[in-house]
Structures are given as C-alpha cells and as structure tokens.
C-alpha cells in the first residue's frame, strides 16, 4: 500500500448535518491524511452517504467546516470551490454514466468541461484512463452494453480523468458479485499505490473494508457521531463497544 503522509488533505471539524429539522450527523471531527484509503462505515441509515455528499460540496453543512487541500469549501467563494473540486473525483453508487454516450465520451466529459486540451490530447487521456481500469477496447461501447462491474470501472476512469488528488467512492461494490468486488478492491489498491491517490470510500462490505482500508471511522445512528476510529482490524480486535463488535462480527443487535 502507498506510504501515507501523516498530514491531512481533508479536515472535517465540528460538522453538523441536517435535513430540515432532523439532525443526521452531530459534531463530527476527523482528518483524512495524504495517501489514506479512508473508509466511512456503519449500519444502514447512520449517515455515511450524507457525510460524503457534504464532503464533496453537494450538500450544504448546517454548521462546521470542511477543508480540502487547504481550501475551506464551507466558506470559500465559487472560484475557490472550483479549484478545490478539481482536486477530487467522485464515483457514485450507480456509476452515473450517461446512457446515450459511449464510455470514451463519458470519460472525456470532465476533460472537455475543465480543460482547454485539444481533442487529440483528450482522446489519448481517455484511452489511458480506460486502460488503467482494464477497459481497453471498450471505448465505443454504451453503458447498456457492458456489465455492472465494467460500469463501475468506467465510472472510476471518469473520476480519474483530471488526475485528482482524492477519489470519493460511494458503495463501489454495491450490486457486484464477490469475484468482481475483489477485482475492484485490487484496482483501488493499485491506484493508491501507483499514483498515490487518497481514497475516501463509503461501504459496509466487510471483506472490502479489511482488504483496502488503512483507516476507518464508524458512524452511529443513535448518537449521530463517530463511535470508533482507526484501522478496521484493530477496531474488530480491541473495541469494547457492542455496536462495533456487532458490526465487525456480523451479529444482530
């Protein structure tokens, strides 16, 4: 795994997230270090995806601060937010590929939107990114013509298009069979090791968590906060909290 620089690339401080009058997350504080494969875990309904949506600026915080690579996205102006957002790519749970566009056209979108590169340079980058995720030769396929696992890889190629420092992955293994999930885990490790990308992953898949995570936080639906933080194997072996033990040992509460 990539050597981790023990300095934060993401800092979340005293984050409160609400939908209307309902508090979803209360007073969250944590850092993600350069080179981390950082996993956000917990049971269904604890706010994992909500936290990620706030971290990438899709949802506005009720209070608190989120700093990405030196820019506070909760207080900055639109120009600085655009600078910050170029530092990260996002793979949504459903891959979010445009069905009427080929894989190459999907991957080219952020390059066309955020760079002034000529078309031949964009074509070269698209081929390179699809090759990186094992999809060489599928440039002209539509999303409907490929499998679920290949869609995830294509979404990952698009998220990597701008060479981001950070990748946010929301339930990357959701709906995939164990063999394809294992292949996706290997790809995540390869990206982290080969180009030093920091990854923030929302998942509840235990096998993936133990395979890829360098650090994790566990959210709790009752307290609406973080109840455990550290390496997943250490949390499983050392935590005395019933909720943590139930999660890692697949026990009903």
Coordinates of N, CA and C in Angstrom, one line a residue:
X1 N 0.8 -1.2 0.0 CA 0.0 0.0 0.0 C 0.9 1.2 0.0
X2 N 0.4 2.3 -0.6 CA 1.2 3.5 -0.7 C 1.6 4.1 0.7
X3 N 2.8 4.6 0.9 CA 3.2 5.1 2.1 C 2.4 6.4 2.4
X4 N 1.8 6.5 3.6 CA 0.9 7.6 3.9 C 1.7 8.7 4.6
X5 N 1.5 9.9 4.0 CA 2.0 11.1 4.6 C 1.0 11.6 5.7
X6 N 1.6 11.6 6.9 CA 0.7 11.9 8.1 C 0.3 13.3 8.2
X7 N -0.1 13.9 7.1 CA -0.6 15.3 7.2 C -2.0 15.3 6.5
X8 N -2.9 16.1 7.0 CA -4.3 16.0 6.4 C -4.4 16.6 5.0
X9 N -5.1 15.9 4.2 CA -5.5 16.5 2.9 C -7.0 16.9 3.0
X10 N -7.7 16.3 4.0 CA -9.1 16.7 4.3 C -9.2 16.8 5.8
X11 N -9.8 17.9 6.2 CA -10.1 18.1 7.7 C -11.6 18.5 7.8
X12 N -12.2 17.7 8.6 CA -13.6 17.9 9.0 C -13.7 18.3 10.4
X13 N -14.3 19.5 10.7 CA -14.3 20.0 12.1 C -15.7 20.3 12.5
X14 N -16.2 19.7 13.6 CA -17.5 20.0 14.2 C -18.6 20.1 13.2
X15 N -18.6 19.1 12.3 CA -19.7 19.1 11.3 C -21.0 18.7 11.8
X16 N -22.0 19.5 11.6 CA -23.4 19.2 11.8 C -24.2 19.2 10.5
X17 N -24.9 18.0 10.2 CA -25.7 17.9 9.0 C -27.1 17.7 9.4
X18 N -28.0 18.4 8.7 CA -29.4 18.3 9.0 C -30.2 18.2 7.7
X19 N -31.3 17.5 7.7 CA -32.3 17.6 6.7 C -33.5 18.2 7.3
X20 N -33.8 19.4 7.0 CA -34.9 20.2 7.7 C -34.5 20.3 9.1
X21 N -35.4 19.9 10.0 CA -35.2 20.0 11.4 C -34.5 18.7 12.0
X22 N -34.3 17.7 11.2 CA -33.8 16.4 11.6 C -32.2 16.4 11.5
X23 N -31.6 16.2 12.6 CA -30.1 16.1 12.7 C -29.7 14.7 12.2
X24 N -28.8 14.6 11.2 CA -28.3 13.4 10.7 C -27.0 13.1 11.3
X25 N -26.1 14.1 11.3 CA -24.7 13.9 11.8 C -24.5 15.1 12.8
X26 N -23.9 14.8 14.0 CA -23.7 15.8 15.0 C -22.3 15.9 15.5
X27 N -21.7 17.0 15.2 CA -20.4 17.4 15.7 C -19.3 16.4 15.4
X28 N -19.1 16.1 14.1 CA -18.1 15.2 13.6 C -16.8 15.9 13.4
X29 N -15.7 15.4 13.9 CA -14.4 15.9 13.7 C -13.4 14.8 13.3
X30 N -12.7 14.9 12.2 CA -11.7 13.9 11.8 C -10.9 14.4 10.7
X31 N -9.7 13.8 10.4 CA -8.9 14.1 9.3 C -8.7 12.9 8.4
X32 N -8.5 13.2 7.1 CA -8.0 12.2 6.2 C -6.6 12.6 5.7
X33 N -5.7 11.7 5.9 CA -4.3 12.0 5.6 C -3.9 11.8 4.1
X34 N -2.9 12.5 3.6 CA -2.4 12.2 2.2 C -2.1 10.7 2.1
X35 N -2.6 10.1 1.1 CA -2.3 8.7 0.8 C -3.2 7.7 1.5
X36 N -4.1 8.1 2.4 CA -5.0 7.2 3.1 C -5.9 6.5 2.1
X37 N -6.3 5.3 2.5 CA -7.5 4.7 2.0 C -8.5 4.7 3.2
X38 N -9.3 5.7 3.2 CA -10.1 6.0 4.4 C -11.5 5.6 4.2
X39 N -12.0 4.7 5.1 CA -13.3 4.1 4.9 C -14.3 4.7 5.9
X40 N -15.5 5.1 5.4 CA -16.6 5.5 6.3 C -17.6 4.4 6.4
X41 N -17.7 3.8 7.5 CA -18.5 2.6 7.7 C -19.6 2.8 8.8
X42 N -20.5 1.8 8.8 CA -21.6 1.9 9.8 C -22.8 1.2 9.2
X43 N -23.8 1.0 10.1 CA -25.0 0.3 9.7 C -25.9 1.2 8.8
X44 N -26.9 0.6 8.1 CA -27.7 1.4 7.2 C -28.4 2.5 8.0
X45 N -28.5 3.7 7.4 CA -29.2 4.8 8.0 C -28.4 5.7 8.9
X46 N -27.0 5.4 9.0 CA -26.2 6.1 10.0 C -25.7 7.4 9.4
X47 N -25.8 7.6 8.1 CA -25.4 8.9 7.5 C -24.1 8.8 6.7
X48 N -23.7 7.6 6.3 CA -22.4 7.5 5.6 C -22.4 8.3 4.3
X49 N -23.5 8.1 3.4 CA -23.5 8.8 2.2 C -23.8 10.3 2.4
X50 N -24.6 10.6 3.4 CA -24.8 12.0 3.7 C -23.5 12.7 4.0
X51 N -22.6 12.1 4.8 CA -21.3 12.6 5.1 C -20.5 12.9 3.8
X52 N -20.5 11.9 3.0 CA -19.7 12.0 1.7 C -20.3 13.2 0.9
X53 N -21.6 13.3 0.8 CA -22.2 14.4 0.0 C -21.8 15.7 0.5
X54 N -21.7 15.9 1.9 CA -21.2 17.1 2.4 C -19.7 17.3 2.2
X55 N -19.0 16.3 2.2 CA -17.5 16.4 2.0 C -17.2 16.8 0.6
X56 N -18.0 16.5 -0.4 CA -17.7 16.9 -1.8 C -18.5 18.2 -2.2
X57 N -19.3 18.8 -1.2 CA -20.0 20.0 -1.5 C -21.3 19.9 -2.2
X58 N -21.8 18.7 -2.3 CA -23.2 18.5 -2.9 C -24.3 19.0 -1.9
X59 N -24.0 18.8 -0.6 CA -25.0 19.3 0.4 C -24.3 20.4 1.2
X60 N -25.1 21.3 1.7 CA -24.5 22.4 2.5 C -24.6 22.1 3.9
X61 N -23.5 22.3 4.7 CA -23.4 22.0 6.1 C -24.4 22.9 6.9
X62 N -24.9 22.4 8.0 CA -25.7 23.2 8.9 C -24.7 24.1 9.7
X63 N -23.6 23.4 10.2 CA -22.5 24.2 10.8 C -21.3 23.3 10.8
X64 N -20.1 23.9 11.1 CA -18.9 23.2 11.0 C -18.1 23.6 9.7
X65 N -17.0 22.9 9.6 CA -16.1 23.3 8.4 C -15.5 22.0 7.8
X66 N -15.3 22.1 6.5 CA -14.7 21.0 5.7 C -13.6 21.6 4.8
X67 N -12.4 21.3 5.1 CA -11.3 21.8 4.4 C -10.7 20.7 3.5
X68 N -10.5 21.0 2.2 CA -9.9 20.1 1.2 C -8.7 20.7 0.6
X69 N -7.6 20.1 0.9 CA -6.3 20.6 0.4 C -6.1 22.1 0.6
X70 N -6.4 22.5 1.8 CA -6.2 23.9 2.2 C -7.3 24.9 1.9
X71 N -8.4 24.4 1.2 CA -9.5 25.3 0.9 C -10.7 24.9 1.7
X72 N -11.3 25.8 2.5 CA -12.5 25.5 3.3 C -13.7 25.6 2.3
X73 N -14.2 24.5 1.9 CA -15.3 24.5 1.0 C -16.7 25.0 1.6
X74 N -16.7 25.1 2.9 CA -17.9 25.6 3.6 C -18.0 27.1 3.6
X75 N -16.9 27.8 3.4 CA -16.9 29.3 3.5 C -16.3 29.9 2.2
X76 N -15.7 29.2 1.3 CA -15.0 29.8 0.2 C -16.0 30.3 -0.9
X77 N -15.4 31.2 -1.7 CA -16.2 31.7 -2.9 C -16.3 30.6 -4.0
X78 N -17.1 30.9 -5.0 CA -17.3 29.9 -6.0 C -16.0 29.6 -6.8
X79 N -15.2 30.6 -7.0 CA -13.9 30.4 -7.7 C -13.0 29.4 -7.0
X80 N -12.9 29.6 -5.7 CA -12.1 28.7 -4.9 C -12.7 27.3 -4.7
X81 N -14.0 27.3 -4.7 CA -14.7 26.0 -4.7 C -14.4 25.2 -6.0
X82 N -14.3 25.9 -7.1 CA -14.0 25.2 -8.4 C -12.6 24.7 -8.3
X83 N -11.7 25.4 -7.7 CA -10.3 25.0 -7.6 C -10.2 23.7 -6.7
X84 N -11.0 23.8 -5.6 CA -11.0 22.6 -4.7 C -11.6 21.4 -5.3
X85 N -12.7 21.6 -6.1 CA -13.4 20.5 -6.7 C -12.5 19.8 -7.8
X86 N -11.6 20.5 -8.3 CA -10.7 19.8 -9.3 C -9.7 18.9 -8.7
X87 N -9.6 19.0 -7.3 CA -8.7 18.1 -6.6 C -9.3 16.7 -6.3
X88 N -10.6 16.5 -6.6 CA -11.2 15.3 -6.3 C -12.1 14.8 -7.4
X89 N -12.2 13.4 -7.5 CA -13.1 12.8 -8.4 C -14.1 12.0 -7.6
X90 N -15.3 11.7 -8.2 CA -16.4 11.0 -7.5 C -16.9 9.9 -8.3
X91 N -17.0 8.7 -7.6 CA -17.7 7.6 -8.2 C -19.0 7.3 -7.4
X92 N -20.1 7.7 -8.0 CA -21.4 7.5 -7.3 C -21.8 6.0 -7.3
X93 N -22.7 5.7 -6.4 CA -23.1 4.3 -6.2 C -23.6 3.7 -7.5
X94 N -24.3 4.4 -8.3 CA -24.8 3.8 -9.6 C -24.0 4.1 -10.8
X95 N -22.7 4.5 -10.6 CA -21.8 4.9 -11.6 C -22.1 6.2 -12.3
X96 N -23.4 6.5 -12.5 CA -23.9 7.8 -13.0 C -23.3 8.1 -14.4
X97 N -23.2 7.0 -15.2 CA -22.8 7.2 -16.6 C -23.9 7.7 -17.4
X98 N -23.7 8.5 -18.4 CA -24.7 8.9 -19.3 C -25.0 7.8 -20.4
X99 N -26.2 7.3 -20.4 CA -26.5 6.1 -21.2 C -26.5 6.3 -22.7
X100 N -26.6 7.6 -23.1 CA -26.6 7.8 -24.6 C -25.2 8.1 -25.1
X101 N -24.2 8.1 -24.2 CA -22.8 8.4 -24.6 C -21.9 7.1 -24.4
X102 N -21.0 7.0 -25.3 CA -20.0 5.9 -25.2 C -19.2 6.0 -23.9
X103 N -18.4 5.0 -23.6 CA -17.6 5.1 -22.4 C -16.5 6.2 -22.6
X104 N -16.0 6.2 -23.8 CA -15.0 7.3 -24.1 C -15.6 8.7 -24.0
X105 N -16.8 8.8 -24.4 CA -17.4 10.2 -24.3 C -17.7 10.5 -22.8
X106 N -18.1 9.5 -22.1 CA -18.3 9.7 -20.6 C -17.0 10.2 -19.9
X107 N -15.9 9.5 -20.2 CA -14.7 9.8 -19.6 C -14.1 11.1 -20.0
X108 N -14.4 11.5 -21.3 CA -13.9 12.8 -21.8 C -14.7 14.0 -21.2
X109 N -15.9 13.8 -20.7 CA -16.7 14.9 -20.2 C -15.9 15.9 -19.3
X110 N -15.3 15.4 -18.2 CA -14.6 16.4 -17.3 C -13.4 17.1 -18.0
X111 N -12.8 16.4 -18.9 CA -11.7 17.0 -19.6 C -12.2 18.1 -20.5
X112 N -13.3 17.9 -21.2 CA -13.9 19.0 -22.0 C -14.4 20.1 -21.2
X113 N -15.0 19.8 -20.0 CA -15.6 20.9 -19.2 C -14.5 21.7 -18.4
X114 N -13.4 21.1 -18.0 CA -12.5 21.8 -17.1 C -11.1 22.0 -17.7
X115 N -10.9 21.7 -18.9 CA -9.5 21.9 -19.5 C -9.7 22.5 -20.9
X116 N -8.6 23.0 -21.4 CA -8.6 23.6 -22.8 C -7.8 22.7 -23.7
X117 N -7.7 21.4 -23.4 CA -6.9 20.5 -24.1 C -7.5 20.3 -25.5
X118 N -6.6 20.1 -26.5 CA -7.1 19.8 -27.9 C -7.7 18.4 -27.9
X119 N -8.5 18.1 -28.9 CA -9.3 16.8 -28.9 C -8.3 15.6 -29.0
X120 N -7.2 15.7 -29.7 CA -6.3 14.6 -29.8 C -5.7 14.2 -28.4
X121 N -5.4 15.3 -27.6 CA -4.9 15.1 -26.3 C -5.9 14.4 -25.4
X122 N -7.2 14.9 -25.5 CA -8.3 14.3 -24.7 C -8.5 12.8 -25.1
X123 N -8.4 12.5 -26.4 CA -8.5 11.1 -26.8 C -7.5 10.2 -26.2
X124 N -6.2 10.8 -26.1 CA -5.1 10.0 -25.6 C -5.3 9.7 -24.1
X125 N -5.8 10.8 -23.4 CA -6.0 10.6 -21.9 C -7.1 9.6 -21.7
X126 N -8.2 9.7 -22.4 CA -9.3 8.8 -22.3 C -8.9 7.4 -22.5
X127 N -8.1 7.1 -23.5 CA -7.6 5.7 -23.7 C -6.8 5.3 -22.6
X128 N -5.9 6.2 -22.1 CA -5.0 5.8 -21.0 C -5.9 5.5 -19.7
X129 N -6.9 6.3 -19.4 CA -7.7 6.1 -18.2 C -8.5 4.8 -18.3
X130 N -9.1 4.5 -19.5 CA -9.8 3.2 -19.7 C -8.9 2.0 -19.6
X131 N -7.7 2.2 -20.1 CA -6.7 1.1 -20.0 C -6.3 0.9 -18.5
X132 N -6.2 2.0 -17.7 CA -5.8 1.9 -16.3 C -6.8 1.0 -15.6
X133 N -8.1 1.1 -15.9 CA -9.2 0.3 -15.2 C -9.5 -1.0 -15.9
X134 N -8.8 -1.4 -16.9 CA -9.0 -2.6 -17.6 C -10.1 -2.6 -18.7
X135 N -10.3 -1.5 -19.3 CA -11.4 -1.4 -20.3 C -10.9 -1.0 -21.7
X136 N -9.6 -1.3 -22.0 CA -9.1 -1.0 -23.3 C -10.0 -1.8 -24.3
X137 N -10.3 -1.2 -25.4 CA -11.1 -1.8 -26.4 C -12.6 -1.6 -26.3
X138 N -13.0 -1.0 -25.1 CA -14.5 -0.8 -24.9 C -14.8 0.7 -25.1
X139 N -13.9 1.5 -25.7 CA -14.1 2.9 -25.8 C -15.5 3.3 -26.4
X140 N -15.9 2.5 -27.4 CA -17.1 2.8 -28.2 C -18.4 2.1 -27.7
X141 N -18.3 1.4 -26.6 CA -19.4 0.7 -26.0 C -20.3 1.7 -25.3
X142 N -21.6 1.5 -25.3 CA -22.5 2.2 -24.5 C -22.6 1.5 -23.1
X143 N -23.0 2.3 -22.0 CA -23.2 1.7 -20.7 C -24.1 0.4 -20.7
X144 N -25.1 0.5 -21.6 CA -26.1 -0.6 -21.6 C -25.5 -1.9 -22.2
X145 N -24.3 -1.8 -22.8 CA -23.7 -2.9 -23.5 C -22.6 -3.6 -22.6
X146 N -22.4 -3.1 -21.4 CA -21.4 -3.7 -20.5 C -22.0 -4.1 -19.2
X147 N -21.2 -4.9 -18.4 CA -21.7 -5.4 -17.2 C -21.7 -4.4 -16.1
X148 N -22.3 -4.7 -14.9 CA -22.3 -3.8 -13.8 C -20.9 -3.5 -13.3
X149 N -20.0 -4.5 -13.2 CA -18.6 -4.3 -12.8 C -17.9 -3.4 -13.7
X150 N -18.1 -3.6 -15.0 CA -17.5 -2.7 -16.0 C -18.0 -1.3 -15.9
X151 N -19.2 -1.1 -15.6 CA -19.8 0.2 -15.4 C -19.0 0.9 -14.3
X152 N -18.8 0.2 -13.2 CA -18.1 0.8 -12.0 C -16.7 1.2 -12.5
X153 N -16.0 0.3 -13.3 CA -14.7 0.7 -13.7 C -14.7 1.9 -14.6
X154 N -15.7 2.0 -15.5 CA -15.8 3.1 -16.4 C -16.1 4.4 -15.6
X155 N -16.9 4.3 -14.5 CA -17.1 5.4 -13.7 C -15.9 5.9 -13.0
X156 N -15.1 4.9 -12.6 CA -13.8 5.2 -11.9 C -12.8 5.8 -12.9
X157 N -12.8 5.4 -14.2 CA -12.0 6.0 -15.2 C -12.4 7.5 -15.4
X158 N -13.7 7.8 -15.4 CA -14.1 9.2 -15.5 C -13.7 10.0 -14.3
X159 N -13.8 9.4 -13.1 CA -13.4 10.1 -11.8 C -11.9 10.4 -11.8
X160 N -11.1 9.6 -12.5 CA -9.7 9.8 -12.6 C -9.2 10.7 -13.7
X161 N -10.2 11.1 -14.5 CA -9.8 11.9 -15.8 C -8.9 13.1 -15.5
X162 N -9.2 13.8 -14.5 CA -8.4 15.0 -14.2 C -7.2 14.8 -13.3
X163 N -6.8 13.6 -13.1 CA -5.7 13.2 -12.2 C -5.9 13.8 -10.8
X164 N -7.1 13.5 -10.2 CA -7.4 14.2 -8.9 C -6.5 13.6 -7.8
X165 N -6.3 14.4 -6.7 CA -5.5 14.0 -5.6 C -6.4 13.1 -4.7
X166 N -7.7 13.2 -4.8 CA -8.6 12.5 -3.9 C -9.7 11.8 -4.8
X167 N -10.0 10.6 -4.4 CA -11.2 9.9 -5.0 C -12.2 9.6 -3.9
X168 N -13.5 10.0 -4.2 CA -14.6 9.6 -3.3 C -15.4 8.5 -4.0
X169 N -15.5 7.4 -3.3 CA -16.2 6.2 -3.9 C -17.4 5.9 -2.9
X170 N -18.6 6.0 -3.5 CA -19.8 5.7 -2.7 C -20.3 4.3 -3.0
X171 N -20.1 3.4 -2.0 CA -20.5 1.9 -2.2 C -20.1 1.4 -3.5
X172 N -18.8 1.3 -3.7 CA -18.3 0.8 -5.0 C -18.6 -0.6 -5.3
X173 N -18.8 -1.4 -4.3 CA -19.0 -2.9 -4.5 C -20.5 -3.2 -4.5
X174 N -21.4 -2.2 -4.3 CA -22.8 -2.5 -4.3 C -23.3 -3.2 -5.5
X175 N -24.0 -4.3 -5.4 CA -24.6 -5.0 -6.5 C -23.6 -5.9 -7.3
X176 N -22.4 -6.0 -6.9 CA -21.4 -6.8 -7.6 C -21.2 -8.1 -6.9
X177 N -20.9 -9.2 -7.7 CA -20.6 -10.5 -7.1 C -19.3 -10.5 -6.5
X178 N -19.0 -11.4 -5.6 CA -17.7 -11.4 -4.8 C -16.5 -11.4 -5.7
X179 N -16.4 -12.1 -6.8 CA -15.2 -12.1 -7.6 C -15.0 -10.7 -8.2
X180 N -16.0 -10.1 -8.8 CA -15.9 -8.7 -9.4 C -15.5 -7.7 -8.3
X181 N -16.1 -7.9 -7.1 CA -15.8 -7.0 -6.0 C -14.3 -7.1 -5.6
X182 N -13.8 -8.3 -5.6 CA -12.4 -8.5 -5.3 C -11.5 -7.8 -6.3
X183 N -11.9 -7.9 -7.6 CA -11.1 -7.2 -8.6 C -11.1 -5.7 -8.5
X184 N -12.3 -5.2 -8.0 CA -12.4 -3.7 -7.8 C -11.5 -3.3 -6.6
X185 N -11.5 -4.1 -5.6 CA -10.6 -3.9 -4.5 C -9.2 -3.8 -4.9
X186 N -8.7 -4.7 -5.8 CA -7.4 -4.7 -6.2 C -7.1 -3.5 -7.1
X187 N -8.0 -3.0 -7.8 CA -7.9 -1.8 -8.6 C -7.7 -0.6 -7.7
X188 N -8.5 -0.6 -6.6 CA -8.4 0.5 -5.7 C -7.0 0.6 -5.1
X189 N -6.5 -0.6 -4.6 CA -5.2 -0.7 -4.1 C -4.1 -0.3 -5.1
X190 N -4.3 -0.7 -6.3 CA -3.3 -0.3 -7.4 C -3.3 1.2 -7.6
X191 N -4.4 1.8 -7.7 CA -4.5 3.3 -7.9 C -3.8 4.0 -6.7
X192 N -4.1 3.6 -5.5 CA -3.5 4.2 -4.3 C -1.9 4.0 -4.3
X193 N -1.5 2.8 -4.7 CA 0.0 2.5 -4.6 C 0.7 3.2 -5.8
X194 N 0.1 3.1 -7.0 CA 0.9 3.5 -8.2 C 0.9 5.1 -8.3
X195 N -0.2 5.8 -8.0 CA -0.2 7.2 -8.2 C -0.4 8.0 -7.0
X196 N -0.5 7.3 -5.8 CA -0.6 8.0 -4.5 C -1.9 8.7 -4.2
X197 N -2.9 8.3 -4.9 CA -4.3 8.9 -4.8 C -4.8 8.6 -3.4
X198 N -5.3 9.6 -2.7 CA -6.1 9.4 -1.5 C -7.5 9.0 -1.8
X199 N -8.0 8.0 -1.1 CA -9.3 7.5 -1.4 C -10.2 7.6 -0.1
X200 N -11.4 8.1 -0.3 CA -12.4 8.1 0.7 C -13.6 7.2 0.2
X201 N -13.9 6.1 1.0 CA -14.8 5.1 0.5 C -15.9 4.9 1.5
X202 N -17.2 5.0 1.0 CA -18.3 4.6 1.8 C -18.7 3.2 1.5
X203 N -18.7 2.3 2.5 CA -19.0 0.9 2.3 C -19.4 0.2 3.6
X204 N -20.2 -0.8 3.5 CA -20.5 -1.7 4.6 C -20.0 -3.1 4.3
X205 N -19.3 -3.3 3.2 CA -18.8 -4.6 2.8 C -17.5 -5.0 3.6
X206 N -17.7 -5.9 4.6 CA -16.6 -6.2 5.5 C -15.3 -6.7 4.8
X207 N -15.5 -7.6 3.8 CA -14.3 -8.1 3.1 C -13.5 -7.0 2.4
X208 N -14.2 -6.0 1.8 CA -13.5 -4.9 1.2 C -12.9 -4.0 2.2
X209 N -13.6 -3.8 3.3 CA -13.0 -2.9 4.4 C -11.7 -3.5 4.8
X210 N -11.6 -4.8 5.1 CA -10.4 -5.4 5.7 C -9.3 -5.4 4.6
X211 N -9.7 -5.5 3.3 CA -8.7 -5.6 2.2 C -8.1 -4.3 1.9
X212 N -8.8 -3.2 1.9 CA -8.3 -1.9 1.3 C -8.0 -0.9 2.4
X213 N -8.7 -0.8 3.5 CA -8.7 0.3 4.4 C -7.4 0.5 5.1
X214 N -6.8 1.7 5.2 CA -5.7 2.0 6.0 C -6.2 2.6 7.3
X215 N -7.4 3.3 7.2 CA -8.0 3.9 8.4 C -9.5 3.9 8.1
X216 N -10.3 4.0 9.2 CA -11.7 4.0 9.1 C -12.4 4.8 10.3
X217 N -13.5 5.3 10.0 CA -14.4 5.8 11.1 C -15.7 5.1 11.0
X218 N -16.3 4.8 12.1 CA -17.6 4.2 12.2 C -18.6 5.1 12.8
X219 N -19.7 5.4 12.0 CA -20.8 6.3 12.4 C -21.8 5.5 13.1
X220 N -22.5 6.2 14.0 CA -23.6 5.5 14.8 C -24.9 6.3 14.6
X221 N -25.9 5.5 14.3 CA -27.2 6.1 14.0 C -27.9 6.7 15.3
X222 N -27.6 6.2 16.4 CA -28.2 6.7 17.7 C -27.5 8.0 18.1
X223 N -26.2 7.9 18.3 CA -25.5 9.1 18.7 C -25.3 10.2 17.6
X224 N -25.4 9.7 16.4 CA -25.2 10.6 15.2 C -23.8 11.1 15.1
X225 N -22.9 10.3 15.7 CA -21.5 10.7 15.7 C -20.6 9.6 15.4
X226 N -19.3 9.8 15.6 CA -18.2 8.8 15.4 C -18.0 8.0 16.6
X227 N -18.2 6.7 16.6 CA -18.0 5.9 17.8 C -16.7 5.1 17.8
X228 N -16.1 5.0 16.6 CA -14.8 4.3 16.5 C -14.0 4.8 15.4
X229 N -12.6 4.9 15.6 CA -11.7 5.4 14.6 C -10.4 4.6 14.7
X230 N -9.9 4.2 13.5 CA -8.6 3.5 13.5 C -8.6 2.5 12.4
X231 N -7.6 1.6 12.4 CA -7.5 0.5 11.4 C -8.7 -0.5 11.7
X232 N -9.4 -1.0 10.7 CA -10.5 -1.9 10.9 C -10.2 -3.1 11.7
X233 N -9.0 -3.7 11.4 CA -8.6 -4.9 12.2 C -8.4 -4.7 13.6
X234 N -7.9 -3.5 14.0 CA -7.7 -3.1 15.3 C -9.0 -2.9 16.0
X235 N -9.9 -2.2 15.3 CA -11.3 -1.9 15.9 C -12.0 -3.3 16.2
X236 N -11.9 -4.2 15.3 CA -12.5 -5.5 15.5 C -11.9 -6.2 16.7
X237 N -10.6 -6.2 16.8 CA -10.0 -6.9 17.9 C -10.0 -6.2 19.3
X238 N -10.0 -4.9 19.3 CA -9.8 -4.2 20.5 C -11.0 -3.4 21.0
X239 N -12.0 -3.0 20.2 CA -13.1 -2.2 20.7 C -14.0 -3.0 21.6
X240 N -14.4 -2.4 22.7 CA -15.3 -3.0 23.6 C -16.7 -2.6 23.4
X241 N -17.0 -1.7 22.5 CA -18.3 -1.2 22.2 C -19.2 -2.3 21.5
X242 N -20.3 -2.6 22.0 CA -21.2 -3.6 21.4 C -21.5 -3.3 20.0
X243 N -21.8 -2.1 19.6 CA -22.2 -1.7 18.3 C -21.0 -2.0 17.3
X244 N -19.8 -1.8 17.7 CA -18.6 -2.0 16.9 C -18.4 -3.5 16.7
X245 N -18.5 -4.3 17.8 CA -18.4 -5.7 17.8 C -19.4 -6.4 16.9
X246 N -20.7 -5.9 17.1 CA -21.8 -6.4 16.3 C -21.5 -6.2 14.8
X247 N -21.1 -5.0 14.4 CA -20.8 -4.7 13.0 C -19.7 -5.6 12.4
X248 N -18.6 -5.7 13.1 CA -17.5 -6.4 12.5 C -17.6 -7.9 12.6
X249 N -18.5 -8.4 13.5 CA -18.7 -9.9 13.6 C -20.0 -10.3 13.1
X250 N -20.7 -9.4 12.4 CA -22.0 -9.7 11.7 C -23.0 -10.3 12.7
X251 N -23.1 -9.6 13.8 CA -24.1 -10.1 14.8 C -25.3 -9.1 14.9
X252 N -26.5 -9.7 15.0 CA -27.7 -8.8 15.1 C -27.7 -8.1 16.5
X253 N -28.2 -6.9 16.5 CA -28.2 -6.1 17.7 C -29.3 -6.6 18.6

